[in-house]
XYZ file of C-alpha atoms in Angstrom:
221
model
C 42.197 -80.046 -19.006
C 45.534 -80.291 -17.268
C 48.127 -82.278 -19.192
C 50.312 -84.930 -17.579
C 53.152 -87.027 -18.936
C 52.483 -90.615 -19.852
C 55.142 -93.241 -18.968
C 56.303 -93.030 -22.610
C 56.911 -89.307 -22.254
C 54.062 -88.146 -24.519
C 51.390 -85.666 -23.490
C 47.922 -86.872 -22.601
C 44.955 -85.035 -21.144
C 43.777 -85.984 -17.671
C 40.152 -85.493 -18.662
C 40.216 -86.883 -22.202
C 41.377 -90.360 -21.176
C 38.872 -90.862 -18.347
C 36.226 -93.475 -18.991
C 33.254 -94.960 -17.161
C 31.709 -98.377 -17.715
C 28.973 -100.386 -16.034
C 30.375 -103.747 -17.149
C 33.951 -104.843 -17.779
C 33.094 -105.919 -21.329
C 31.969 -102.353 -22.104
C 35.463 -100.906 -21.589
C 36.917 -99.414 -24.778
C 40.551 -100.419 -24.280
C 41.523 -99.251 -27.766
C 41.043 -95.594 -26.827
C 42.784 -95.796 -23.452
C 46.381 -94.605 -22.884
C 49.174 -97.124 -22.499
C 49.175 -96.794 -18.690
C 46.071 -96.302 -16.584
C 44.257 -97.229 -13.369
C 41.075 -99.292 -13.481
C 38.942 -99.204 -10.333
C 35.463 -99.384 -8.852
C 33.685 -96.250 -7.663
C 31.887 -97.810 -4.675
C 34.700 -99.214 -2.520
C 38.238 -98.803 -1.242
C 41.390 -100.379 -2.721
C 39.336 -102.010 -5.473
C 41.704 -101.181 -8.301
C 44.386 -102.436 -10.659
C 47.328 -100.465 -12.028
C 47.938 -101.245 -15.686
C 51.476 -100.168 -16.556
C 51.489 -101.414 -20.149
C 48.179 -101.807 -21.995
C 49.496 -103.950 -24.852
C 51.158 -106.433 -22.512
C 48.017 -106.526 -20.389
C 45.722 -107.244 -23.357
C 48.040 -109.957 -24.678
C 48.331 -111.687 -21.285
C 45.065 -113.670 -21.294
C 45.591 -115.085 -17.801
C 46.138 -111.632 -16.270
C 43.285 -110.146 -18.300
C 40.901 -112.850 -17.062
C 42.002 -112.333 -13.447
C 41.327 -108.602 -13.647
C 37.983 -109.140 -15.402
C 36.855 -111.723 -12.838
C 37.931 -109.575 -9.888
C 36.357 -106.381 -11.222
C 33.121 -108.213 -12.014
C 33.057 -109.617 -8.487
C 33.647 -106.205 -6.932
C 30.756 -104.739 -8.909
C 28.450 -107.189 -7.121
C 29.734 -106.350 -3.623
C 28.392 -103.918 -1.018
C 31.451 -102.258 0.522
C 29.497 -100.714 3.423
C 30.008 -103.905 5.484
C 33.230 -105.028 3.803
C 35.743 -103.896 6.420
C 33.585 -102.340 9.091
C 30.445 -100.239 9.218
C 30.730 -97.559 6.528
C 27.235 -96.510 5.537
C 28.468 -93.777 3.185
C 29.027 -96.543 0.635
C 25.388 -97.638 0.704
C 23.316 -96.903 -2.371
C 26.184 -96.061 -4.730
C 25.525 -97.364 -8.233
C 28.543 -99.579 -8.986
C 30.629 -98.509 -11.946
C 34.119 -99.048 -13.331
C 36.294 -95.938 -13.577
C 39.406 -95.673 -15.741
C 41.814 -92.818 -15.062
C 45.345 -91.928 -16.219
C 48.293 -93.178 -14.204
C 49.688 -89.936 -12.828
C 53.199 -91.062 -11.952
C 56.408 -91.095 -13.977
C 57.421 -94.258 -12.146
C 54.411 -96.495 -11.414
C 56.335 -98.319 -8.662
C 56.860 -95.246 -6.483
C 54.372 -93.668 -4.114
C 53.275 -90.047 -4.380
C 53.088 -87.315 -1.775
C 49.733 -86.995 -0.041
C 47.951 -84.401 2.063
C 45.178 -85.352 4.474
C 43.065 -82.607 6.053
C 40.969 -83.593 9.085
C 37.918 -81.324 9.153
C 35.589 -80.971 12.130
C 32.353 -79.003 11.631
C 33.771 -77.313 8.549
C 37.074 -76.340 10.147
C 40.436 -77.782 9.123
C 41.862 -78.755 12.509
C 44.677 -81.151 11.582
C 46.648 -81.447 8.358
C 49.024 -84.301 7.589
C 51.585 -84.267 4.784
C 52.753 -87.782 3.919
C 56.061 -87.957 2.074
C 56.119 -91.724 2.090
C 54.473 -94.365 4.226
C 56.757 -93.685 7.196
C 57.554 -89.957 6.977
C 55.028 -87.263 7.848
C 54.600 -83.654 8.891
C 51.592 -82.709 11.043
C 50.124 -79.204 11.312
C 47.495 -77.666 13.595
C 44.655 -75.389 12.464
C 47.104 -72.478 12.154
C 49.519 -74.598 10.081
C 52.082 -74.780 12.855
C 53.992 -78.045 13.283
C 52.257 -80.026 16.030
C 52.479 -83.345 17.860
C 52.089 -86.728 16.226
C 48.496 -87.956 16.596
C 49.091 -91.510 15.400
C 49.890 -94.687 17.315
C 51.859 -96.221 14.446
C 55.582 -95.753 14.049
C 56.113 -92.731 11.837
C 59.120 -90.538 11.266
C 58.366 -86.904 12.028
C 59.435 -84.433 9.374
C 59.602 -80.869 10.670
C 58.940 -79.043 7.418
C 57.142 -75.707 7.198
C 53.939 -75.691 5.178
C 54.125 -74.864 1.478
C 51.607 -73.497 -1.028
C 50.136 -76.926 -1.773
C 49.390 -77.515 1.902
C 47.962 -74.017 2.223
C 45.713 -74.585 -0.801
C 44.606 -78.006 0.443
C 43.520 -76.514 3.773
C 41.689 -73.612 2.127
C 39.816 -75.870 -0.288
C 39.080 -78.464 2.395
C 37.320 -75.847 4.501
C 34.965 -75.164 1.608
C 34.376 -78.821 0.786
C 33.712 -79.865 4.386
C 31.070 -77.263 5.292
C 28.166 -79.706 5.057
C 29.742 -82.416 7.231
C 30.337 -82.922 10.950
C 33.553 -84.767 10.213
C 35.429 -85.661 7.061
C 39.053 -86.222 6.118
C 39.685 -84.698 2.721
C 42.536 -86.343 0.839
C 44.740 -84.779 -1.810
C 47.795 -85.876 -3.735
C 50.602 -84.009 -5.429
C 51.737 -84.725 -8.959
C 54.463 -82.665 -10.622
C 54.110 -80.199 -7.737
C 50.396 -79.668 -8.494
C 47.582 -80.386 -6.073
C 44.848 -82.866 -7.074
C 41.711 -83.860 -5.180
C 41.614 -87.540 -4.226
C 38.569 -88.343 -2.083
C 36.370 -87.701 0.946
C 37.156 -90.108 3.792
C 34.332 -90.202 6.341
C 35.501 -93.175 8.414
C 39.321 -93.473 8.384
C 40.358 -97.082 8.976
C 36.638 -97.993 9.157
C 36.416 -95.960 12.362
C 38.526 -98.424 14.366
C 41.868 -96.601 14.382
C 43.285 -95.733 17.821
C 44.919 -92.303 17.981
C 47.329 -91.189 20.685
C 44.694 -88.922 22.216
C 41.218 -90.021 21.204
C 39.551 -87.739 23.767
C 41.353 -84.644 22.474
C 40.320 -85.392 18.911
C 36.792 -86.285 19.976
C 36.386 -82.936 21.697
C 36.977 -81.228 18.340
C 33.682 -82.654 17.103
C 30.605 -80.650 18.084
C 27.361 -82.620 17.962
C 23.949 -81.253 18.872
C 21.923 -83.194 21.423
C 19.118 -85.231 19.920
């Protein structure tokens, strides 16, 4: 198991402090680290960041809010929550608890998003913060911005983390026509985040939808 620093500075194992529960009341808070993330496995943005476990457990109002919200999420079907995302259908709802992998819980982390078409990594995006990005083509050359939103371009050559993310994404995407494979960087190490099959529920408008669409090869039915 890789070791990361807790907010108190002590060592804790990434794997040893993971936990899974079917019901909120089944969570063993006593054996959790002081800072952690509690989330559902069958949706998006269904999570709470707990920065201080003792304060959280002593704050009955906050504890009840989190319990009520998590219990409600467990009863929801996310596939129709924000669009039409059938990849969420049939997932058995569970609560996941994972370590908070940030020295400062209030800061964002660097992300890498690899857009894979038919098993090939065609576009890679490195996000330094919400408004600063670098975009690379399939050969990891800096390329044009594909997004409609206002973003600050950052002309930075690819590094080993980006290179590794692309290599691993090619392997992980072989079975899919399209998937965006998301990674994040903590203490300059690459960690897998998730498969994203319908970015923005499939409703996002890119600068050149036709160009991106032509990257996808679909057999005739």
